[in-house]
PDB file of N, CA, C and O in Angstrom:
ATOM      1  N   UNK A 544       5.758  11.219  38.535  1.00 64.00           N
ATOM      2  CA  UNK A 544       6.571  12.147  37.783  1.00 64.00           C
ATOM      3  C   UNK A 544       5.908  13.520  37.719  1.00 64.00           C
ATOM      4  O   UNK A 544       6.563  14.528  37.933  1.00 64.00           O
ATOM      5  N   UNK A 545       4.588  13.551  37.412  1.00 69.00           N
ATOM      6  CA  UNK A 545       3.895  14.829  37.325  1.00 69.00           C
ATOM      7  C   UNK A 545       3.290  15.262  38.667  1.00 69.00           C
ATOM      8  O   UNK A 545       2.659  16.300  38.750  1.00 69.00           O
ATOM      9  N   UNK A 546       3.473  14.458  39.685  1.00 76.00           N
ATOM     10  CA  UNK A 546       2.882  14.770  40.991  1.00 76.00           C
ATOM     11  C   UNK A 546       3.504  16.018  41.602  1.00 76.00           C
ATOM     12  O   UNK A 546       2.843  16.749  42.334  1.00 76.00           O
ATOM     13  N   UNK A 547       4.765  16.279  41.348  1.00 80.00           N
ATOM     14  CA  UNK A 547       5.455  17.412  41.962  1.00 80.00           C
ATOM     15  C   UNK A 547       5.284  18.704  41.173  1.00 80.00           C
ATOM     16  O   UNK A 547       5.720  19.756  41.621  1.00 80.00           O
ATOM     17  N   UNK A 548       4.649  18.653  39.991  1.00 82.00           N
ATOM     18  CA  UNK A 548       4.478  19.843  39.150  1.00 82.00           C
ATOM     19  C   UNK A 548       3.112  20.439  39.441  1.00 82.00           C
ATOM     20  O   UNK A 548       2.121  19.729  39.627  1.00 82.00           O
ATOM     21  N   UNK A 549       3.059  21.781  39.486  1.00 90.00           N
ATOM     22  CA  UNK A 549       1.780  22.450  39.721  1.00 90.00           C
ATOM     23  C   UNK A 549       0.839  22.206  38.550  1.00 90.00           C
ATOM     24  O   UNK A 549       1.242  21.806  37.463  1.00 90.00           O
ATOM     25  N   UNK A 550      -0.428  22.491  38.771  1.00 89.00           N
ATOM     26  CA  UNK A 550      -1.442  22.242  37.752  1.00 89.00           C
ATOM     27  C   UNK A 550      -1.179  23.060  36.492  1.00 89.00           C
ATOM     28  O   UNK A 550      -1.408  22.594  35.374  1.00 89.00           O
ATOM     29  N   UNK A 551      -0.696  24.288  36.645  1.00 91.00           N
ATOM     30  CA  UNK A 551      -0.424  25.118  35.458  1.00 91.00           C
ATOM     31  C   UNK A 551       0.686  24.498  34.617  1.00 91.00           C
ATOM     32  O   UNK A 551       0.610  24.504  33.386  1.00 91.00           O
ATOM     33  N   UNK A 552       1.668  23.955  35.249  1.00 88.00           N
ATOM     34  CA  UNK A 552       2.750  23.300  34.517  1.00 88.00           C
ATOM     35  C   UNK A 552       2.275  22.065  33.780  1.00 88.00           C
ATOM     36  O   UNK A 552       2.651  21.816  32.628  1.00 88.00           O
ATOM     37  N   UNK A 553       1.409  21.292  34.438  1.00 89.00           N
ATOM     38  CA  UNK A 553       0.869  20.101  33.794  1.00 89.00           C
ATOM     39  C   UNK A 553      -0.034  20.471  32.618  1.00 89.00           C
ATOM     40  O   UNK A 553       0.008  19.835  31.564  1.00 89.00           O
ATOM     41  N   UNK A 554      -0.864  21.503  32.817  1.00 92.00           N
ATOM     42  CA  UNK A 554      -1.716  21.953  31.716  1.00 92.00           C
ATOM     43  C   UNK A 554      -0.892  22.482  30.548  1.00 92.00           C
ATOM     44  O   UNK A 554      -1.196  22.208  29.382  1.00 92.00           O
ATOM     45  N   UNK A 555       0.144  23.230  30.836  1.00 93.00           N
ATOM     46  CA  UNK A 555       1.013  23.751  29.764  1.00 93.00           C
ATOM     47  C   UNK A 555       1.722  22.616  29.035  1.00 93.00           C
ATOM     48  O   UNK A 555       1.846  22.645  27.808  1.00 93.00           O
ATOM     49  N   UNK A 556       2.174  21.611  29.778  1.00 91.00           N
ATOM     50  CA  UNK A 556       2.819  20.469  29.128  1.00 91.00           C
ATOM     51  C   UNK A 556       1.818  19.706  28.261  1.00 91.00           C
ATOM     52  O   UNK A 556       2.137  19.280  27.141  1.00 91.00           O
ATOM     53  N   UNK A 557       0.593  19.542  28.742  1.00 93.00           N
ATOM     54  CA  UNK A 557      -0.435  18.849  27.973  1.00 93.00           C
ATOM     55  C   UNK A 557      -0.802  19.609  26.704  1.00 93.00           C
ATOM     56  O   UNK A 557      -0.878  19.025  25.617  1.00 93.00           O
ATOM     57  N   UNK A 558      -1.035  20.902  26.834  1.00 96.00           N
ATOM     58  CA  UNK A 558      -1.356  21.700  25.647  1.00 96.00           C
ATOM     59  C   UNK A 558      -0.175  21.801  24.690  1.00 96.00           C
ATOM     60  O   UNK A 558      -0.340  21.818  23.467  1.00 96.00           O
ATOM     61  N   UNK A 559       1.026  21.842  25.247  1.00 96.00           N
ATOM     62  CA  UNK A 559       2.225  21.873  24.395  1.00 96.00           C
ATOM     63  C   UNK A 559       2.368  20.605  23.584  1.00 96.00           C
ATOM     64  O   UNK A 559       2.672  20.635  22.382  1.00 96.00           O
ATOM     65  N   UNK A 560       2.132  19.459  24.236  1.00 96.00           N
ATOM     66  CA  UNK A 560       2.221  18.190  23.504  1.00 96.00           C
ATOM     67  C   UNK A 560       1.095  18.080  22.478  1.00 96.00           C
ATOM     68  O   UNK A 560       1.291  17.562  21.377  1.00 96.00           O
ATOM     69  N   UNK A 561      -0.099  18.587  22.828  1.00 97.00           N
ATOM     70  CA  UNK A 561      -1.217  18.599  21.886  1.00 97.00           C
ATOM     71  C   UNK A 561      -0.890  19.474  20.674  1.00 97.00           C
ATOM     72  O   UNK A 561      -1.148  19.097  19.526  1.00 97.00           O
ATOM     73  N   UNK A 562      -0.293  20.627  20.918  1.00 97.00           N
ATOM     74  CA  UNK A 562       0.113  21.517  19.830  1.00 97.00           C
ATOM     75  C   UNK A 562       1.189  20.864  18.971  1.00 97.00           C
ATOM     76  O   UNK A 562       1.145  20.957  17.734  1.00 97.00           O
ATOM     77  N   UNK A 563       2.134  20.194  19.594  1.00 97.00           N
ATOM     78  CA  UNK A 563       3.195  19.510  18.846  1.00 97.00           C
ATOM     79  C   UNK A 563       2.623  18.400  17.969  1.00 97.00           C
ATOM     80  O   UNK A 563       3.018  18.251  16.804  1.00 97.00           O
ATOM     81  N   UNK A 564       1.663  17.645  18.482  1.00 98.00           N
ATOM     82  CA  UNK A 564       1.035  16.594  17.676  1.00 98.00           C
ATOM     83  C   UNK A 564       0.235  17.196  16.522  1.00 98.00           C
ATOM     84  O   UNK A 564       0.228  16.654  15.421  1.00 98.00           O
ATOM     85  N   UNK A 565      -0.426  18.336  16.768  1.00 97.00           N
ATOM     86  CA  UNK A 565      -1.175  19.003  15.696  1.00 97.00           C
ATOM     87  C   UNK A 565      -0.246  19.451  14.585  1.00 97.00           C
ATOM     88  O   UNK A 565      -0.555  19.301  13.390  1.00 97.00           O
ATOM     89  N   UNK A 566       0.897  20.008  14.942  1.00 97.00           N
ATOM     90  CA  UNK A 566       1.872  20.442  13.935  1.00 97.00           C
ATOM     91  C   UNK A 566       2.390  19.241  13.148  1.00 97.00           C
ATOM     92  O   UNK A 566       2.535  19.304  11.920  1.00 97.00           O
ATOM     93  N   UNK A 567       2.623  18.120  13.816  1.00 97.00           N
ATOM     94  CA  UNK A 567       3.101  16.918  13.132  1.00 97.00           C
ATOM     95  C   UNK A 567       2.044  16.397  12.154  1.00 97.00           C
ATOM     96  O   UNK A 567       2.370  15.998  11.027  1.00 97.00           O
ATOM     97  N   UNK A 568       0.773  16.427  12.551  1.00 97.00           N
ATOM     98  CA  UNK A 568      -0.301  15.965  11.667  1.00 97.00           C
ATOM     99  C   UNK A 568      -0.425  16.876  10.455  1.00 97.00           C
ATOM    100  O   UNK A 568      -0.592  16.411   9.319  1.00 97.00           O
ATOM    101  N   UNK A 569      -0.348  18.179  10.647  1.00 96.00           N
ATOM    102  CA  UNK A 569      -0.424  19.127   9.534  1.00 96.00           C
ATOM    103  C   UNK A 569       0.752  18.926   8.585  1.00 96.00           C
ATOM    104  O   UNK A 569       0.585  18.950   7.355  1.00 96.00           O
ATOM    105  N   UNK A 570       1.929  18.719   9.135  1.00 96.00           N
ATOM    106  CA  UNK A 570       3.107  18.496   8.288  1.00 96.00           C
ATOM    107  C   UNK A 570       2.964  17.216   7.466  1.00 96.00           C
ATOM    108  O   UNK A 570       3.259  17.197   6.269  1.00 96.00           O
ATOM    109  N   UNK A 571       2.484  16.155   8.095  1.00 95.00           N
ATOM    110  CA  UNK A 571       2.275  14.900   7.371  1.00 95.00           C
ATOM    111  C   UNK A 571       1.205  15.061   6.290  1.00 95.00           C
ATOM    112  O   UNK A 571       1.351  14.567   5.178  1.00 95.00           O
ATOM    113  N   UNK A 572       0.127  15.765   6.619  1.00 94.00           N
ATOM    114  CA  UNK A 572      -0.941  15.989   5.643  1.00 94.00           C
ATOM    115  C   UNK A 572      -0.442  16.799   4.451  1.00 94.00           C
ATOM    116  O   UNK A 572      -0.783  16.512   3.302  1.00 94.00           O
ATOM    117  N   UNK A 573       0.358  17.809   4.729  1.00 92.00           N
ATOM    118  CA  UNK A 573       0.925  18.628   3.661  1.00 92.00           C
ATOM    119  C   UNK A 573       1.814  17.782   2.743  1.00 92.00           C
ATOM    120  O   UNK A 573       1.751  17.895   1.520  1.00 92.00           O
ATOM    121  N   UNK A 574       2.614  16.917   3.320  1.00 92.00           N
ATOM    122  CA  UNK A 574       3.472  16.030   2.535  1.00 92.00           C
ATOM    123  C   UNK A 574       2.627  15.063   1.695  1.00 92.00           C
ATOM    124  O   UNK A 574       2.931  14.819   0.517  1.00 92.00           O
ATOM    125  N   UNK A 575       1.556  14.531   2.281  1.00 91.00           N
ATOM    126  CA  UNK A 575       0.695  13.597   1.559  1.00 91.00           C
ATOM    127  C   UNK A 575      -0.007  14.276   0.386  1.00 91.00           C
ATOM    128  O   UNK A 575      -0.143  13.700  -0.693  1.00 91.00           O
ATOM    129  N   UNK A 576      -0.440  15.514   0.580  1.00 90.00           N
ATOM    130  CA  UNK A 576      -1.109  16.252  -0.500  1.00 90.00           C
ATOM    131  C   UNK A 576      -0.136  16.524  -1.635  1.00 90.00           C
ATOM    132  O   UNK A 576      -0.476  16.379  -2.810  1.00 90.00           O
ATOM    133  N   UNK A 577       1.076  16.915  -1.311  1.00 87.00           N
ATOM    134  CA  UNK A 577       2.082  17.161  -2.360  1.00 87.00           C
ATOM    135  C   UNK A 577       2.393  15.883  -3.131  1.00 87.00           C
ATOM    136  O   UNK A 577       2.534  15.897  -4.350  1.00 87.00           O
ATOM    137  N   UNK A 578       2.486  14.782  -2.425  1.00 87.00           N
ATOM    138  CA  UNK A 578       2.760  13.504  -3.073  1.00 87.00           C
ATOM    139  C   UNK A 578       1.612  13.103  -3.990  1.00 87.00           C
ATOM    140  O   UNK A 578       1.833  12.654  -5.122  1.00 87.00           O
ATOM    141  N   UNK A 579       0.388  13.277  -3.528  1.00 88.00           N
ATOM    142  CA  UNK A 579      -0.780  12.937  -4.347  1.00 88.00           C
ATOM    143  C   UNK A 579      -0.873  13.856  -5.557  1.00 88.00           C
ATOM    144  O   UNK A 579      -1.212  13.423  -6.652  1.00 88.00           O
ATOM    145  N   UNK A 580      -0.540  15.112  -5.369  1.00 85.00           N
ATOM    146  CA  UNK A 580      -0.579  16.066  -6.480  1.00 85.00           C
ATOM    147  C   UNK A 580       0.452  15.695  -7.540  1.00 85.00           C
ATOM    148  O   UNK A 580       0.172  15.759  -8.731  1.00 85.00           O
ATOM    149  N   UNK A 581       1.641  15.302  -7.108  1.00 84.00           N
ATOM    150  CA  UNK A 581       2.671  14.864  -8.049  1.00 84.00           C
ATOM    151  C   UNK A 581       2.260  13.613  -8.797  1.00 84.00           C
ATOM    152  O   UNK A 581       2.489  13.493 -10.002  1.00 84.00           O
ATOM    153  N   UNK A 582       1.628  12.691  -8.096  1.00 86.00           N
ATOM    154  CA  UNK A 582       1.165  11.464  -8.743  1.00 86.00           C
ATOM    155  C   UNK A 582       0.072  11.754  -9.755  1.00 86.00           C
ATOM    156  O   UNK A 582       0.055  11.184 -10.858  1.00 86.00           O
ATOM    157  N   UNK A 583      -0.825  12.650  -9.424  1.00 85.00           N
ATOM    158  CA  UNK A 583      -1.892  13.022 -10.343  1.00 85.00           C
ATOM    159  C   UNK A 583      -1.322  13.693 -11.594  1.00 85.00           C
ATOM    160  O   UNK A 583      -1.743  13.406 -12.706  1.00 85.00           O
ATOM    161  N   UNK A 584      -0.332  14.546 -11.411  1.00 83.00           N
ATOM    162  CA  UNK A 584       0.300  15.205 -12.562  1.00 83.00           C
ATOM    163  C   UNK A 584       0.963  14.175 -13.469  1.00 83.00           C
ATOM    164  O   UNK A 584       0.902  14.284 -14.701  1.00 83.00           O
ATOM    165  N   UNK A 585       1.578  13.162 -12.881  1.00 84.00           N
ATOM    166  CA  UNK A 585       2.215  12.106 -13.672  1.00 84.00           C
ATOM    167  C   UNK A 585       1.176  11.325 -14.470  1.00 84.00           C
ATOM    168  O   UNK A 585       1.378  11.042 -15.656  1.00 84.00           O
ATOM    169  N   UNK A 586       0.061  10.996 -13.845  1.00 84.00           N
ATOM    170  CA  UNK A 586      -1.002  10.252 -14.538  1.00 84.00           C
ATOM    171  C   UNK A 586      -1.565  11.073 -15.692  1.00 84.00           C
ATOM    172  O   UNK A 586      -1.778  10.556 -16.795  1.00 84.00           O
ATOM    173  N   UNK A 587      -1.805  12.359 -15.458  1.00 82.00           N
ATOM    174  CA  UNK A 587      -2.353  13.222 -16.511  1.00 82.00           C
ATOM    175  C   UNK A 587      -1.366  13.332 -17.666  1.00 82.00           C
ATOM    176  O   UNK A 587      -1.740  13.277 -18.839  1.00 82.00           O
ATOM    177  N   UNK A 588      -0.080  13.482 -17.342  1.00 83.00           N
ATOM    178  CA  UNK A 588       0.940  13.585 -18.386  1.00 83.00           C
ATOM    179  C   UNK A 588       1.005  12.296 -19.210  1.00 83.00           C
ATOM    180  O   UNK A 588       1.096  12.336 -20.434  1.00 83.00           O
ATOM    181  N   UNK A 589       0.937  11.147 -18.560  1.00 83.00           N
ATOM    182  CA  UNK A 589       0.956   9.882 -19.285  1.00 83.00           C
ATOM    183  C   UNK A 589      -0.292   9.719 -20.136  1.00 83.00           C
ATOM    184  O   UNK A 589      -0.223   9.196 -21.251  1.00 83.00           O
ATOM    185  N   UNK A 590      -1.429  10.163 -19.647  1.00 82.00           N
ATOM    186  CA  UNK A 590      -2.673  10.083 -20.413  1.00 82.00           C
ATOM    187  C   UNK A 590      -2.577  10.955 -21.662  1.00 82.00           C
ATOM    188  O   UNK A 590      -3.030  10.554 -22.732  1.00 82.00           O
ATOM    189  N   UNK A 591      -1.957  12.142 -21.535  1.00 82.00           N
ATOM    190  CA  UNK A 591      -1.758  13.011 -22.700  1.00 82.00           C
ATOM    191  C   UNK A 591      -0.856  12.347 -23.727  1.00 82.00           C
ATOM    192  O   UNK A 591      -1.099  12.450 -24.928  1.00 82.00           O
ATOM    193  N   UNK A 592       0.184  11.651 -23.252  1.00 85.00           N
ATOM    194  CA  UNK A 592       1.083  10.968 -24.183  1.00 85.00           C
ATOM    195  C   UNK A 592       0.381   9.832 -24.905  1.00 85.00           C
ATOM    196  O   UNK A 592       0.615   9.604 -26.091  1.00 85.00           O
ATOM    197  N   UNK A 593      -0.483   9.129 -24.208  1.00 84.00           N
ATOM    198  CA  UNK A 593      -1.234   8.041 -24.838  1.00 84.00           C
ATOM    199  C   UNK A 593      -2.150   8.596 -25.916  1.00 84.00           C
ATOM    200  O   UNK A 593      -2.231   8.051 -27.023  1.00 84.00           O
ATOM    201  N   UNK A 594      -2.830   9.706 -25.613  1.00 83.00           N
ATOM    202  CA  UNK A 594      -3.720  10.314 -26.605  1.00 83.00           C
ATOM    203  C   UNK A 594      -2.932  10.790 -27.822  1.00 83.00           C
ATOM    204  O   UNK A 594      -3.373  10.633 -28.961  1.00 83.00           O
ATOM    205  N   UNK A 595      -1.757  11.366 -27.595  1.00 86.00           N
ATOM    206  CA  UNK A 595      -0.931  11.815 -28.718  1.00 86.00           C
ATOM    207  C   UNK A 595      -0.436  10.631 -29.541  1.00 86.00           C
ATOM    208  O   UNK A 595      -0.427  10.688 -30.776  1.00 86.00           O
ATOM    209  N   UNK A 596      -0.059   9.556 -28.879  1.00 87.00           N
ATOM    210  CA  UNK A 596       0.356   8.352 -29.601  1.00 87.00           C
ATOM    211  C   UNK A 596      -0.780   7.804 -30.462  1.00 87.00           C
ATOM    212  O   UNK A 596      -0.554   7.355 -31.592  1.00 87.00           O
ATOM    213  N   UNK A 597      -1.988   7.828 -29.929  1.00 87.00           N
ATOM    214  CA  UNK A 597      -3.133   7.333 -30.704  1.00 87.00           C
ATOM    215  C   UNK A 597      -3.394   8.217 -31.921  1.00 87.00           C
ATOM    216  O   UNK A 597      -3.742   7.710 -32.988  1.00 87.00           O
ATOM    217  N   UNK A 598      -3.237   9.530 -31.782  1.00 87.00           N
ATOM    218  CA  UNK A 598      -3.419  10.426 -32.932  1.00 87.00           C
ATOM    219  C   UNK A 598      -2.365  10.157 -33.997  1.00 87.00           C
ATOM    220  O   UNK A 598      -2.675  10.114 -35.193  1.00 87.00           O
ATOM    221  N   UNK A 599      -1.121   9.970 -33.583  1.00 89.00           N
ATOM    222  CA  UNK A 599      -0.047   9.678 -34.538  1.00 89.00           C
ATOM    223  C   UNK A 599      -0.325   8.352 -35.243  1.00 89.00           C
ATOM    224  O   UNK A 599      -0.168   8.240 -36.464  1.00 89.00           O
ATOM    225  N   UNK A 600      -0.742   7.356 -34.467  1.00 91.00           N
ATOM    226  CA  UNK A 600      -1.052   6.050 -35.050  1.00 91.00           C
ATOM    227  C   UNK A 600      -2.185   6.160 -36.070  1.00 91.00           C
ATOM    228  O   UNK A 600      -2.142   5.523 -37.125  1.00 91.00           O
ATOM    229  N   UNK A 601      -3.190   6.985 -35.779  1.00 90.00           N
ATOM    230  CA  UNK A 601      -4.296   7.181 -36.707  1.00 90.00           C
ATOM    231  C   UNK A 601      -3.808   7.824 -38.004  1.00 90.00           C
ATOM    232  O   UNK A 601      -4.199   7.402 -39.105  1.00 90.00           O
ATOM    233  N   UNK A 602      -2.938   8.837 -37.905  1.00 87.00           N
ATOM    234  CA  UNK A 602      -2.418   9.494 -39.111  1.00 87.00           C
ATOM    235  C   UNK A 602      -1.584   8.532 -39.956  1.00 87.00           C
ATOM    236  O   UNK A 602      -1.674   8.530 -41.191  1.00 87.00           O
ATOM    237  N   UNK A 603      -0.786   7.705 -39.310  1.00 88.00           N
ATOM    238  CA  UNK A 603       0.016   6.719 -40.043  1.00 88.00           C
ATOM    239  C   UNK A 603      -0.899   5.717 -40.743  1.00 88.00           C
ATOM    240  O   UNK A 603      -0.672   5.366 -41.911  1.00 88.00           O
ATOM    241  N   UNK A 604      -1.932   5.264 -40.037  1.00 90.00           N
ATOM    242  CA  UNK A 604      -2.878   4.320 -40.637  1.00 90.00           C
ATOM    243  C   UNK A 604      -3.577   4.942 -41.845  1.00 90.00           C
ATOM    244  O   UNK A 604      -3.717   4.290 -42.893  1.00 90.00           O
ATOM    245  N   UNK A 605      -4.013   6.205 -41.715  1.00 87.00           N
ATOM    246  CA  UNK A 605      -4.688   6.872 -42.831  1.00 87.00           C
ATOM    247  C   UNK A 605      -3.749   7.038 -44.022  1.00 87.00           C
ATOM    248  O   UNK A 605      -4.149   6.831 -45.181  1.00 87.00           O
ATOM    249  N   UNK A 606      -2.502   7.434 -43.761  1.00 85.00           N
ATOM    250  CA  UNK A 606      -1.538   7.598 -44.852  1.00 85.00           C
ATOM    251  C   UNK A 606      -1.276   6.263 -45.539  1.00 85.00           C
ATOM    252  O   UNK A 606      -1.219   6.179 -46.781  1.00 85.00           O
ATOM    253  N   UNK A 607      -1.136   5.202 -44.753  1.00 87.00           N
ATOM    254  CA  UNK A 607      -0.910   3.874 -45.321  1.00 87.00           C
ATOM    255  C   UNK A 607      -2.096   3.437 -46.166  1.00 87.00           C
ATOM    256  O   UNK A 607      -1.936   2.879 -47.253  1.00 87.00           O
ATOM    257  N   UNK A 608      -3.307   3.722 -45.692  1.00 87.00           N
ATOM    258  CA  UNK A 608      -4.506   3.362 -46.436  1.00 87.00           C
ATOM    259  C   UNK A 608      -4.542   4.095 -47.786  1.00 87.00           C
ATOM    260  O   UNK A 608      -4.848   3.501 -48.817  1.00 87.00           O
ATOM    261  N   UNK A 609      -4.200   5.388 -47.778  1.00 81.00           N
ATOM    262  CA  UNK A 609      -4.214   6.148 -49.023  1.00 81.00           C
ATOM    263  C   UNK A 609      -3.133   5.651 -49.991  1.00 81.00           C
ATOM    264  O   UNK A 609      -3.345   5.634 -51.210  1.00 81.00           O
ATOM    265  N   UNK A 610      -1.994   5.235 -49.462  1.00 86.00           N
ATOM    266  CA  UNK A 610      -0.943   4.687 -50.333  1.00 86.00           C
ATOM    267  C   UNK A 610      -1.428   3.402 -50.988  1.00 86.00           C
ATOM    268  O   UNK A 610      -1.262   3.215 -52.204  1.00 86.00           O
ATOM    269  N   UNK A 611      -2.052   2.515 -50.193  1.00 84.00           N
ATOM    270  CA  UNK A 611      -2.555   1.266 -50.768  1.00 84.00           C
ATOM    271  C   UNK A 611      -3.660   1.529 -51.785  1.00 84.00           C
ATOM    272  O   UNK A 611      -3.721   0.875 -52.838  1.00 84.00           O
ATOM    273  N   UNK A 612      -4.526   2.517 -51.487  1.00 85.00           N
ATOM    274  CA  UNK A 612      -5.593   2.844 -52.442  1.00 85.00           C
ATOM    275  C   UNK A 612      -5.004   3.448 -53.711  1.00 85.00           C
ATOM    276  O   UNK A 612      -5.481   3.176 -54.825  1.00 85.00           O
ATOM    277  N   UNK A 613      -3.960   4.250 -53.581  1.00 83.00           N
ATOM    278  CA  UNK A 613      -3.330   4.850 -54.753  1.00 83.00           C
ATOM    279  C   UNK A 613      -2.648   3.767 -55.598  1.00 83.00           C
ATOM    280  O   UNK A 613      -2.690   3.813 -56.829  1.00 83.00           O
ATOM    281  N   UNK A 614      -2.014   2.810 -54.956  1.00 85.00           N
ATOM    282  CA  UNK A 614      -1.375   1.722 -55.699  1.00 85.00           C
ATOM    283  C   UNK A 614      -2.407   0.842 -56.393  1.00 85.00           C
ATOM    284  O   UNK A 614      -2.198   0.394 -57.518  1.00 85.00           O
ATOM    285  N   UNK A 615      -3.535   0.594 -55.709  1.00 86.00           N
ATOM    286  CA  UNK A 615      -4.555  -0.289 -56.278  1.00 86.00           C
ATOM    287  C   UNK A 615      -5.328   0.386 -57.400  1.00 86.00           C
ATOM    288  O   UNK A 615      -5.615  -0.234 -58.425  1.00 86.00           O
ATOM    289  N   UNK A 616      -5.666   1.670 -57.249  1.00 85.00           N
ATOM    290  CA  UNK A 616      -6.527   2.341 -58.223  1.00 85.00           C
ATOM    291  C   UNK A 616      -5.737   3.214 -59.187  1.00 85.00           C
ATOM    292  O   UNK A 616      -6.303   3.714 -60.157  1.00 85.00           O
ATOM    293  N   UNK A 617      -4.474   3.402 -58.903  1.00 80.00           N
ATOM    294  CA  UNK A 617      -3.626   4.272 -59.713  1.00 80.00           C
ATOM    295  C   UNK A 617      -4.263   5.670 -59.839  1.00 80.00           C
ATOM    296  O   UNK A 617      -4.337   6.246 -60.911  1.00 80.00           O
ATOM    297  N   UNK A 618      -4.716   6.168 -58.689  1.00 77.00           N
ATOM    298  CA  UNK A 618      -5.405   7.454 -58.637  1.00 77.00           C
ATOM    299  C   UNK A 618      -4.481   8.477 -57.974  1.00 77.00           C
ATOM    300  O   UNK A 618      -4.085   8.308 -56.821  1.00 77.00           O
ATOM    301  N   UNK A 619      -4.110   9.565 -58.670  1.00 79.00           N
ATOM    302  CA  UNK A 619      -3.180  10.545 -58.092  1.00 79.00           C
ATOM    303  C   UNK A 619      -3.750  11.291 -56.880  1.00 79.00           C
ATOM    304  O   UNK A 619      -2.992  11.794 -56.053  1.00 79.00           O
ATOM    305  N   UNK A 620      -5.076  11.361 -56.771  1.00 81.00           N
ATOM    306  CA  UNK A 620      -5.638  12.084 -55.616  1.00 81.00           C
ATOM    307  C   UNK A 620      -5.299  11.378 -54.304  1.00 81.00           C
ATOM    308  O   UNK A 620      -5.113  12.022 -53.269  1.00 81.00           O
ATOM    309  N   UNK A 621      -5.193  10.048 -54.333  1.00 74.00           N
ATOM    310  CA  UNK A 621      -4.820   9.306 -53.127  1.00 74.00           C
ATOM    311  C   UNK A 621      -3.362   9.564 -52.748  1.00 74.00           C
ATOM    312  O   UNK A 621      -3.028   9.580 -51.563  1.00 74.00           O
ATOM    313  N   UNK A 622      -2.495   9.756 -53.732  1.00 77.00           N
ATOM    314  CA  UNK A 622      -1.099  10.093 -53.433  1.00 77.00           C
ATOM    315  C   UNK A 622      -1.036  11.442 -52.721  1.00 77.00           C
ATOM    316  O   UNK A 622      -0.270  11.613 -51.771  1.00 77.00           O
ATOM    317  N   UNK A 623      -1.861  12.387 -53.148  1.00 78.00           N
ATOM    318  CA  UNK A 623      -1.869  13.704 -52.519  1.00 78.00           C
ATOM    319  C   UNK A 623      -2.396  13.602 -51.082  1.00 78.00           C
ATOM    320  O   UNK A 623      -1.865  14.222 -50.158  1.00 78.00           O
ATOM    321  N   UNK A 624      -3.449  12.802 -50.879  1.00 75.00           N
ATOM    322  CA  UNK A 624      -3.993  12.618 -49.539  1.00 75.00           C
ATOM    323  C   UNK A 624      -2.980  11.922 -48.641  1.00 75.00           C
ATOM    324  O   UNK A 624      -2.862  12.240 -47.460  1.00 75.00           O
ATOM    325  N   UNK A 625      -2.242  10.972 -49.203  1.00 74.00           N
ATOM    326  CA  UNK A 625      -1.222  10.276 -48.407  1.00 74.00           C
ATOM    327  C   UNK A 625      -0.118  11.239 -48.012  1.00 74.00           C
ATOM    328  O   UNK A 625       0.423  11.159 -46.918  1.00 74.00           O
ATOM    329  N   UNK A 626       0.246  12.151 -48.895  1.00 77.00           N
ATOM    330  CA  UNK A 626       1.296  13.125 -48.585  1.00 77.00           C
ATOM    331  C   UNK A 626       0.818  14.133 -47.556  1.00 77.00           C
ATOM    332  O   UNK A 626       1.612  14.620 -46.738  1.00 77.00           O
ATOM    333  N   UNK A 627      -0.487  14.468 -47.579  1.00 75.00           N
ATOM    334  CA  UNK A 627      -1.030  15.433 -46.627  1.00 75.00           C
ATOM    335  C   UNK A 627      -1.124  14.871 -45.225  1.00 75.00           C
ATOM    336  O   UNK A 627      -0.978  15.602 -44.259  1.00 75.00           O
ATOM    337  N   UNK A 628      -1.377  13.581 -45.100  1.00 66.00           N
ATOM    338  CA  UNK A 628      -1.505  12.997 -43.755  1.00 66.00           C
ATOM    339  C   UNK A 628      -0.181  12.502 -43.323  1.00 66.00           C
ATOM    340  O   UNK A 628       0.554  12.896 -42.613  1.00 66.00           O
TER     341      UNK A 628
END
């Protein structure tokens, strides 16, 4: 098939195919980086939500503790602390 083509034509076809494969690899790499970046953003966002949930849970626990302490000791300062948290 390539026997009838001059050497310059064969070299141009070889370099052209090499260039085409390089472009395909760069395109695939670019797609992979974007996908990984999106996945990383999702993980970070979920981690932020978990941390926020833990903070909310801590505030609820503290408020509940102050309510129980206020009921047990009949101390108005615990009612104020429960209202603040």
